[in-house]
Short mmCIF file of C-alpha atoms in Angstrom, two decimals:
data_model
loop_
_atom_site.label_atom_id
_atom_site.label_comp_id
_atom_site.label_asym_id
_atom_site.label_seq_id
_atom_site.Cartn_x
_atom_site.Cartn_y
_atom_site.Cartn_z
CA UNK A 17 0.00 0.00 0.00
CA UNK A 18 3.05 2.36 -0.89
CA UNK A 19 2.59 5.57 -2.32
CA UNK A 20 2.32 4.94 -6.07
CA UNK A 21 2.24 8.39 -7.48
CA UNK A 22 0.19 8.49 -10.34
CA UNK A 23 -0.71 5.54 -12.66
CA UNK A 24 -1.84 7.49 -15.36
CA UNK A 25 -0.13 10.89 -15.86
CA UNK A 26 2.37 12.71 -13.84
CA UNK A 27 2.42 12.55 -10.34
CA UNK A 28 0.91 15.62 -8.98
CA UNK A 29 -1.50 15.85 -5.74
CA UNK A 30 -4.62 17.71 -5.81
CA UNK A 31 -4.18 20.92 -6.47
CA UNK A 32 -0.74 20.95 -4.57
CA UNK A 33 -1.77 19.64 -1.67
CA UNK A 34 1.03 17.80 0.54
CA UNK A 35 1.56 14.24 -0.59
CA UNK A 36 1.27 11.08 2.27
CA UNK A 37 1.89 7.25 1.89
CA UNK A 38 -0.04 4.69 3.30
CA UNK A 39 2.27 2.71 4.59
CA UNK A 40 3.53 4.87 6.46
CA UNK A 41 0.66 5.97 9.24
CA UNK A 42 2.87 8.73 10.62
CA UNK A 43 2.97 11.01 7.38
CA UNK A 44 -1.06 11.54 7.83
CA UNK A 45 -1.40 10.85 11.20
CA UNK A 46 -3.31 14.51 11.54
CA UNK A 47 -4.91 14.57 8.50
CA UNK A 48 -8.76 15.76 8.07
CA UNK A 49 -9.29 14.69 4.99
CA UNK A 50 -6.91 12.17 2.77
CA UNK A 51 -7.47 12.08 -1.28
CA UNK A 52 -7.55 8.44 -2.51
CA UNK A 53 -7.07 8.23 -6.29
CA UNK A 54 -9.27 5.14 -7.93
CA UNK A 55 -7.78 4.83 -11.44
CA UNK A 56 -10.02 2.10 -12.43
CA UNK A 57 -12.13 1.28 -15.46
CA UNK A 58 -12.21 -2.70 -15.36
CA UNK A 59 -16.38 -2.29 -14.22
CA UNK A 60 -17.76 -0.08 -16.94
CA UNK A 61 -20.42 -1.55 -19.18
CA UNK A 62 -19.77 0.88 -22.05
CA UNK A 63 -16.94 3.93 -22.83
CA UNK A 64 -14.05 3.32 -20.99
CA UNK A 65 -11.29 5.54 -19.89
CA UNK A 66 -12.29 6.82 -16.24
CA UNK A 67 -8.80 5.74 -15.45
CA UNK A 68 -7.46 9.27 -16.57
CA UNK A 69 -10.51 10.50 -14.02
CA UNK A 70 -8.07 11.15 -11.12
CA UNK A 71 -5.10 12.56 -13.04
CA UNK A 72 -7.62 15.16 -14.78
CA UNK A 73 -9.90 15.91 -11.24
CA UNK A 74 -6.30 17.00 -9.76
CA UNK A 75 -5.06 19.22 -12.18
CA UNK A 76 -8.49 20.76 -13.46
CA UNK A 77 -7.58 24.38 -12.68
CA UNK A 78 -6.46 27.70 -13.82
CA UNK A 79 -5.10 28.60 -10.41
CA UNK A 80 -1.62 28.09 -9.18
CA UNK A 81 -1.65 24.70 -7.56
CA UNK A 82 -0.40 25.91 -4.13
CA UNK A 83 -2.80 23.97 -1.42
CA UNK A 84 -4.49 27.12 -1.23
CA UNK A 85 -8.40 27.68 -2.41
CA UNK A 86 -10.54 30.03 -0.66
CA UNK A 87 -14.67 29.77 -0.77
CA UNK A 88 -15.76 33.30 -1.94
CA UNK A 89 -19.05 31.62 -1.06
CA UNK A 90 -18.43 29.89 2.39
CA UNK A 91 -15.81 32.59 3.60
CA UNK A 92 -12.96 29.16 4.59
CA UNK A 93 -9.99 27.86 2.47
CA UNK A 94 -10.92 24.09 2.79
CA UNK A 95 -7.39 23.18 1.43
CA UNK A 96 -5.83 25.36 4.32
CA UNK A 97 -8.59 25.26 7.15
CA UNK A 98 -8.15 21.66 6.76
CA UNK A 99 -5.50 19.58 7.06
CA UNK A 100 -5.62 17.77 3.33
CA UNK A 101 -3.01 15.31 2.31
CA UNK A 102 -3.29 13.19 -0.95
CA UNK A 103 -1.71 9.60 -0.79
CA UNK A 104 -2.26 8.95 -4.67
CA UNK A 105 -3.32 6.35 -6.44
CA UNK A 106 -4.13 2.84 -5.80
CA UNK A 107 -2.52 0.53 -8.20
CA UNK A 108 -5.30 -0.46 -9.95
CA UNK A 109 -5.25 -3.17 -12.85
CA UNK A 110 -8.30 -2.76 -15.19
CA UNK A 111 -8.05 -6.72 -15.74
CA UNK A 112 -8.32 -7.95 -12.05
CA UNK A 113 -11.38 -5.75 -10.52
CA UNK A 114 -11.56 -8.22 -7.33
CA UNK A 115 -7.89 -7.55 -6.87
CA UNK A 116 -8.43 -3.80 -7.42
CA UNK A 117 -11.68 -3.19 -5.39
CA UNK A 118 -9.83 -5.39 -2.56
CA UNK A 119 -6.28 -2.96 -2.87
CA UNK A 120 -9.08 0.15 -2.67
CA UNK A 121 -10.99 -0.68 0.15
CA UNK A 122 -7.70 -1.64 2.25
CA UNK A 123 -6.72 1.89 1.98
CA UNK A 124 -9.42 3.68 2.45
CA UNK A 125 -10.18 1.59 5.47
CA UNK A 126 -6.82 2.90 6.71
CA UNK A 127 -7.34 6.32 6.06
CA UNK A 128 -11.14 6.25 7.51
CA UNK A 129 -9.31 4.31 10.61
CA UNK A 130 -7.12 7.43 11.07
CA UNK A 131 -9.94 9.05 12.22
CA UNK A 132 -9.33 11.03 8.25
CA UNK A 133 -12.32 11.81 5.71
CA UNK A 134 -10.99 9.57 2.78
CA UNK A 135 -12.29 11.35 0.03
CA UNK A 136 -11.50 9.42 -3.85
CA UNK A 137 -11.59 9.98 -6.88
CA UNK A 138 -12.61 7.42 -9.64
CA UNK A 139 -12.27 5.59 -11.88
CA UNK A 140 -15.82 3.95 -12.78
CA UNK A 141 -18.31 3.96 -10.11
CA UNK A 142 -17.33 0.00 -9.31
CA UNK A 143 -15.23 1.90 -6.76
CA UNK A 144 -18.27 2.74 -4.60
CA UNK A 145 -18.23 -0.63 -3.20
CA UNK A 146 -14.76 -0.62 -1.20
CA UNK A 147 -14.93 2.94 -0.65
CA UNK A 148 -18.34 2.43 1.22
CA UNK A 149 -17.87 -0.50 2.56
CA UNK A 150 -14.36 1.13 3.96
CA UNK A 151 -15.44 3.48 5.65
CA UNK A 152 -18.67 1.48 7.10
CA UNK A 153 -15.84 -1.13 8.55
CA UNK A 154 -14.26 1.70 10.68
CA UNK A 155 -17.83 3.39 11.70
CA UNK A 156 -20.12 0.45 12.02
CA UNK A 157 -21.56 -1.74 9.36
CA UNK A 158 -24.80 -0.40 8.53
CA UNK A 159 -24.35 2.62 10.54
CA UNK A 160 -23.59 4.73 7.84
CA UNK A 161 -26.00 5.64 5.48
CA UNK A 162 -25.05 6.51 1.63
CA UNK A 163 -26.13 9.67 -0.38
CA UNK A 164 -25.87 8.75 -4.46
CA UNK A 165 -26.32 11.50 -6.78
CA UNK A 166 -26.83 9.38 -10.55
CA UNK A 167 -28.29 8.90 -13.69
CA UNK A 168 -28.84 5.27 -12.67
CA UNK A 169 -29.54 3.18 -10.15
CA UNK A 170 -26.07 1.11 -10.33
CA UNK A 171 -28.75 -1.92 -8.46
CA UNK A 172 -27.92 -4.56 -11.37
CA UNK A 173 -27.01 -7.44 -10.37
CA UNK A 174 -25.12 -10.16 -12.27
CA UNK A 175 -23.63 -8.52 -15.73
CA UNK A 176 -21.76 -9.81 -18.31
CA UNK A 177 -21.31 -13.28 -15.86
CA UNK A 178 -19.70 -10.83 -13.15
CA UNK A 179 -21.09 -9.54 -9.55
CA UNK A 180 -18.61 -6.61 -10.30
CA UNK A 181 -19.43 -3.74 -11.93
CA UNK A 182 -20.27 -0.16 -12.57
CA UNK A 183 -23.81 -1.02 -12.55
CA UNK A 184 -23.58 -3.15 -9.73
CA UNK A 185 -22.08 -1.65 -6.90
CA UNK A 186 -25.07 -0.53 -4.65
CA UNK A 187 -26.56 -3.89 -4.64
CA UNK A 188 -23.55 -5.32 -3.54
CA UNK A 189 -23.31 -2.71 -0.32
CA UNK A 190 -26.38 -3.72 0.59
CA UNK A 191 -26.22 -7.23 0.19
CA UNK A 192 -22.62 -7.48 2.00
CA UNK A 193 -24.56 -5.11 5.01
CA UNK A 194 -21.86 -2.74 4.63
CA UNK A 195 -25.17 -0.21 3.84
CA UNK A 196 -28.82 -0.58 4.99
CA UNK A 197 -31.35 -0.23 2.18
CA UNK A 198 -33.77 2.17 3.89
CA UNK A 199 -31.15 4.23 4.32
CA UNK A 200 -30.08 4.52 0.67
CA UNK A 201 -30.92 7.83 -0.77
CA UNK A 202 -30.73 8.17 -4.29
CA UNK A 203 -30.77 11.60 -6.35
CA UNK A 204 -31.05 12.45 -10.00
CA UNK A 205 -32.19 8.95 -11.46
CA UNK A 206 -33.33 8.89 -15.55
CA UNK A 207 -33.41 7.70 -18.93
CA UNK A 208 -34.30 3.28 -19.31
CA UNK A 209 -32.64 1.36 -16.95
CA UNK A 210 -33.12 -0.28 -15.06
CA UNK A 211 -36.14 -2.36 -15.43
CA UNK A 212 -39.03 -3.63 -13.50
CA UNK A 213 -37.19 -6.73 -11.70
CA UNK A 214 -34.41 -4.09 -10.65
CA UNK A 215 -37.01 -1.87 -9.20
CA UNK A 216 -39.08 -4.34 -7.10
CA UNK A 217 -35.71 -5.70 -5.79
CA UNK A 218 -35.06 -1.94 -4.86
CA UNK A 219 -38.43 -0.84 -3.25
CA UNK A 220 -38.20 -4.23 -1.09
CA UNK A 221 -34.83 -3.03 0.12
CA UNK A 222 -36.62 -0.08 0.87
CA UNK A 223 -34.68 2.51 -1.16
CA UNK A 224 -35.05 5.99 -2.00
CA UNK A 225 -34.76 7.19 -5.05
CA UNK A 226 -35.71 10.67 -6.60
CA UNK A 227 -36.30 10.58 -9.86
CA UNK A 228 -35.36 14.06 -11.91
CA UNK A 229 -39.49 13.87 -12.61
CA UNK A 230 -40.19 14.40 -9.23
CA UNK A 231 -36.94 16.34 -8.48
CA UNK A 232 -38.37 19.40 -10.89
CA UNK A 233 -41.96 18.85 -9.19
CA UNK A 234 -41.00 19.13 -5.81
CA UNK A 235 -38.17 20.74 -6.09
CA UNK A 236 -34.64 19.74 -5.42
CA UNK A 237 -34.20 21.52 -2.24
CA UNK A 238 -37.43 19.87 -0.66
CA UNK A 239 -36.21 16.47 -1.96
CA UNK A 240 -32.74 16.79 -0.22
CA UNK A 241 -34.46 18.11 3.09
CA UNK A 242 -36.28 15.03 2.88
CA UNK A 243 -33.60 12.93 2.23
CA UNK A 244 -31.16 14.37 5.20
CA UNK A 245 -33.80 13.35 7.40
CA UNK A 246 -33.64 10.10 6.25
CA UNK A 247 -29.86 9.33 6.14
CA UNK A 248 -29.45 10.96 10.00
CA UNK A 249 -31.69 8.62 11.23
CA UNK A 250 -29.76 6.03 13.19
CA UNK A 251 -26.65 6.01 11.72
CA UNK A 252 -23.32 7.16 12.33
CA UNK A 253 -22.53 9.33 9.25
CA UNK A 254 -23.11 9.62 5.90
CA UNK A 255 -21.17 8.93 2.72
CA UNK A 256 -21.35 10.98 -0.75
CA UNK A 257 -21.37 9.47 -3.73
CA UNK A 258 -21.30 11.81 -6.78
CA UNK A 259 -21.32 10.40 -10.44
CA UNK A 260 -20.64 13.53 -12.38
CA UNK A 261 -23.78 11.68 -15.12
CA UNK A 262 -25.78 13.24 -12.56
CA UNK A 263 -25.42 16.43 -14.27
CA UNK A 264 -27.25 16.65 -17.72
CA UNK A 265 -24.35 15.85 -20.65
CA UNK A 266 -24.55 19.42 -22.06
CA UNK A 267 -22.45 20.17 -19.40
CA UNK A 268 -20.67 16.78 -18.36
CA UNK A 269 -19.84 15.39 -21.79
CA UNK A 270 -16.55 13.49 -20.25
CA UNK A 271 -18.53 10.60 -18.82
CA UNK A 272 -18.97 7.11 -19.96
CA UNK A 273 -22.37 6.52 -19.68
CA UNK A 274 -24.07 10.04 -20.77
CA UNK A 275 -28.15 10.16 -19.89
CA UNK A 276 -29.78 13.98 -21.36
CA UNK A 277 -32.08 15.59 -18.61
CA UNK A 278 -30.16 15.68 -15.57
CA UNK A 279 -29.00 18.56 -13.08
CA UNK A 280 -27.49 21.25 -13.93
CA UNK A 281 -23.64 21.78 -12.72
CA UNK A 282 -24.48 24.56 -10.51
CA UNK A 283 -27.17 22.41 -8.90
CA UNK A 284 -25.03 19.31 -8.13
CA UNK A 285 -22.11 22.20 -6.49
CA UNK A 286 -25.12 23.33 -4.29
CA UNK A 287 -25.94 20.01 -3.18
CA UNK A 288 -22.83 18.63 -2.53
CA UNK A 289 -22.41 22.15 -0.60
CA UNK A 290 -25.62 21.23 1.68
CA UNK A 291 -24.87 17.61 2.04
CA UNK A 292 -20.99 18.01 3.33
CA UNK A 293 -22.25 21.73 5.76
CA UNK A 294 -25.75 19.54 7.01
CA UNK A 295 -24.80 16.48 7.51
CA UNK A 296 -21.97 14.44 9.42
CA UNK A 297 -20.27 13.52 6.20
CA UNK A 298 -17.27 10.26 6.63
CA UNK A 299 -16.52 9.38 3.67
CA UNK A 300 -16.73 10.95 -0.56
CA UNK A 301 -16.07 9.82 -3.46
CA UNK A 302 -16.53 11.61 -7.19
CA UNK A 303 -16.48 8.97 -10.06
CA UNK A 304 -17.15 8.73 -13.87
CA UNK A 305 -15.23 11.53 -14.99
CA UNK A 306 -13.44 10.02 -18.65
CA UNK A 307 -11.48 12.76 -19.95
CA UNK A 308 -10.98 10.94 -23.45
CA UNK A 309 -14.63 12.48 -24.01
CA UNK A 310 -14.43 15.14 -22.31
CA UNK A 311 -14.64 18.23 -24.33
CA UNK A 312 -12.22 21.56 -22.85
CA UNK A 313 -12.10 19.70 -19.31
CA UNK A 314 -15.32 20.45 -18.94
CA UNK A 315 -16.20 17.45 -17.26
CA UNK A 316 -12.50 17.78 -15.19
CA UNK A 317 -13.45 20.97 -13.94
CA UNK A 318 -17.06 20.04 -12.96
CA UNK A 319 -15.23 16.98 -10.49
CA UNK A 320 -12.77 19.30 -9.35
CA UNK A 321 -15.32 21.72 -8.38
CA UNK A 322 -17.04 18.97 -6.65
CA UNK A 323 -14.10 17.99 -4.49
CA UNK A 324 -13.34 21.46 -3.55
CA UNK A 325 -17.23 22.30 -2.54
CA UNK A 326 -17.07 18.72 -0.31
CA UNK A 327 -13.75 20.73 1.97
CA UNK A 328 -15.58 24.27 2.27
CA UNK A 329 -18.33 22.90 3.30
CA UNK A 330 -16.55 20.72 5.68
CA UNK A 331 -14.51 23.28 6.67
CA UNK A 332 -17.20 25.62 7.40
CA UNK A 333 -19.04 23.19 8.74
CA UNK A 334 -16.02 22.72 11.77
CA UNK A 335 -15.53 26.15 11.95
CA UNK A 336 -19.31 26.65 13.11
CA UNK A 337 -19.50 23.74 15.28
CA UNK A 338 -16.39 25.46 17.02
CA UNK A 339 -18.93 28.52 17.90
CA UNK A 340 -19.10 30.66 14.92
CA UNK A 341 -21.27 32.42 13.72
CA UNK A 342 -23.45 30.11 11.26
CA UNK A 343 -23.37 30.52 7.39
CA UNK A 344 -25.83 32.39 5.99
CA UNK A 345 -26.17 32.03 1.79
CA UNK A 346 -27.90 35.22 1.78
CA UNK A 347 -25.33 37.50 3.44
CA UNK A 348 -23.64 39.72 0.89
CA UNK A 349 -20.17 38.70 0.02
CA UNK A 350 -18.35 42.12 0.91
CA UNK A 351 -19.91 41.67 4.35
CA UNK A 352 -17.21 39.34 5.65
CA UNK A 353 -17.73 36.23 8.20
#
């Protein structure tokens, strides 16, 4: 479990961020948050190349890369407020996914047992199984509930003669225990799949997921509200799970499996924003992002963006539990605080 560096591309951390290894528990031993690259495509069903995902979420910005990045909007600097170290990425071979998923969940298991936020970044959303079930080893299985922004459902169950897959991944957490089913919350489902089997396996499980139909009739915020409530309920924290296909293709071409209709980017920033100030976040990860269609990093920029909203909020969230004064979205931004 030895730093790797970078498997694909050169070997940068996030944004400039101080570098850790694994193997070595004393070079993160204070770390808030740890960033886990995933540089896996061995699960998808259809475009690969979400192994350049991590590589391109690190390096997505016009800003000197100097572990510096303060929130105009939540007035903290969540590479600075925290303390963020990156350990790289997990040597992950596309042609072995139990060997992969196994080397993944080992370290983020070590990093959540740090008493660190492992946040990763994929690769294919196959990942979501050892990064859940990772962090649910250190705070209880079935104690932590899991909030899934997607296109799909990712409930499938046996594809192409494999339990292991991109569309698979959910079913498995909640098979294994690592995740309870009524405490599944998923946001910004669409398109065709998956079909009526898939669905009744889902609603006996006891699921929740918003569809974007009822999403734009109720309202996102109203939907989320609804969905904190649920994931608090009796369990220890909550993990994020953000497929960038959440967001409508117009602006997240780079993705492997693009569905039209979904969120817009600045809705999916706000959200993560809520999710990681509301609620006792332990664990993110941001998956799907394939540069090779990506069109002017758009996509790269979107997951970067992501990552960076998950620390302020964080951050801000930490700072106000310290006595602060709470965050208001509605102060003006020349008003300080």
């Amino acid at each position: 479990m030895s730093r790797y560096g970078a498997m694909y591309g050169p070997d940068l951390t996030f944004l400039g961020v101080s570098g850790c290894d694994l193997s070595e528990p004393a070079s993160f031993a204070d770390a808030d948050v740890v960033i886990v690259g995933a540089p896996f495509d061995g699960g998808t069903s259809h475009r690969p190349g979400t192994r350049f995902g991590p590589s391109a979420i690190r390096q997505a910005c016009y800003l000197p890369h100097d572990g510096s990045r303060p929130s105009l909007a939540l007035r903290v600097d969540g590479l600075q407020d925290l303390r963020v170290y990156d350990a790289g990425d997990v040597e992950m071979f596309a042609g072995d996914i139990e060997r992969s998923l196994g080397a993944l969940e080992a370290a983020v298991y070590a990093v959540a047992s740090s008493g660190a936020i492992p946040i990763v970044l994929g690769g294919d959303h196959s990942i979501a199984l050892p990064d859940a079930t990772g962090v649910a080893r250190k705070h209880g299985l079935g104690r932590v509930s899991l909030v899934h922004f997607d296109a799909h459902a990712d409930t499938g169950d046996i594809e192409f003669g494999s339990l292991h897959g991109h569309g698979q991944p959910m079913r498995r957490l909640i098979e294994s225990g690592a995740v309870r089913g009524d405490r599944f919350l998923q946001i910004g489902l669409r398109g065709y799949w998956p079909g009526p089997e898939t669905l009744s396996w889902m609603a006996e499980q006891r699921m929740r997921s918003y569809e974007m139909t009822e999403l734009v009739a109720r309202g996102l915020d109203d939907c989320l509200s609804e969905a904190f409530a649920i994931a608090t309920d009796e369990c220890e924290g909550v993990f994020l799970s953000v497929d960038v296909d959440v967001v409508d293709p117009g602006m997240a071409p780079g993705t492997g499996t693009p569905e039209p209709g979904g969120l817009t980017s600045r809705q999916l920033l706000d959200a993560v924003r809520r999710c990681c100030y509301e609620l006792p976040v332990v664990g993110v990860d941001v998956v799907e992002v394939a540069p090779p269609y990506d069109h002017a990093d758009i996509t790269a920029y979107l997951g970067n963006r992501v990552v960076l909203e998950a620390l302020s909020a964080i951050a801000r969230r930490r700072r106000d539990a310290a006595g602060g004064p709470p965050w208001d979205p509605r102060q003006p931004l020349l008003d300080g605080r």
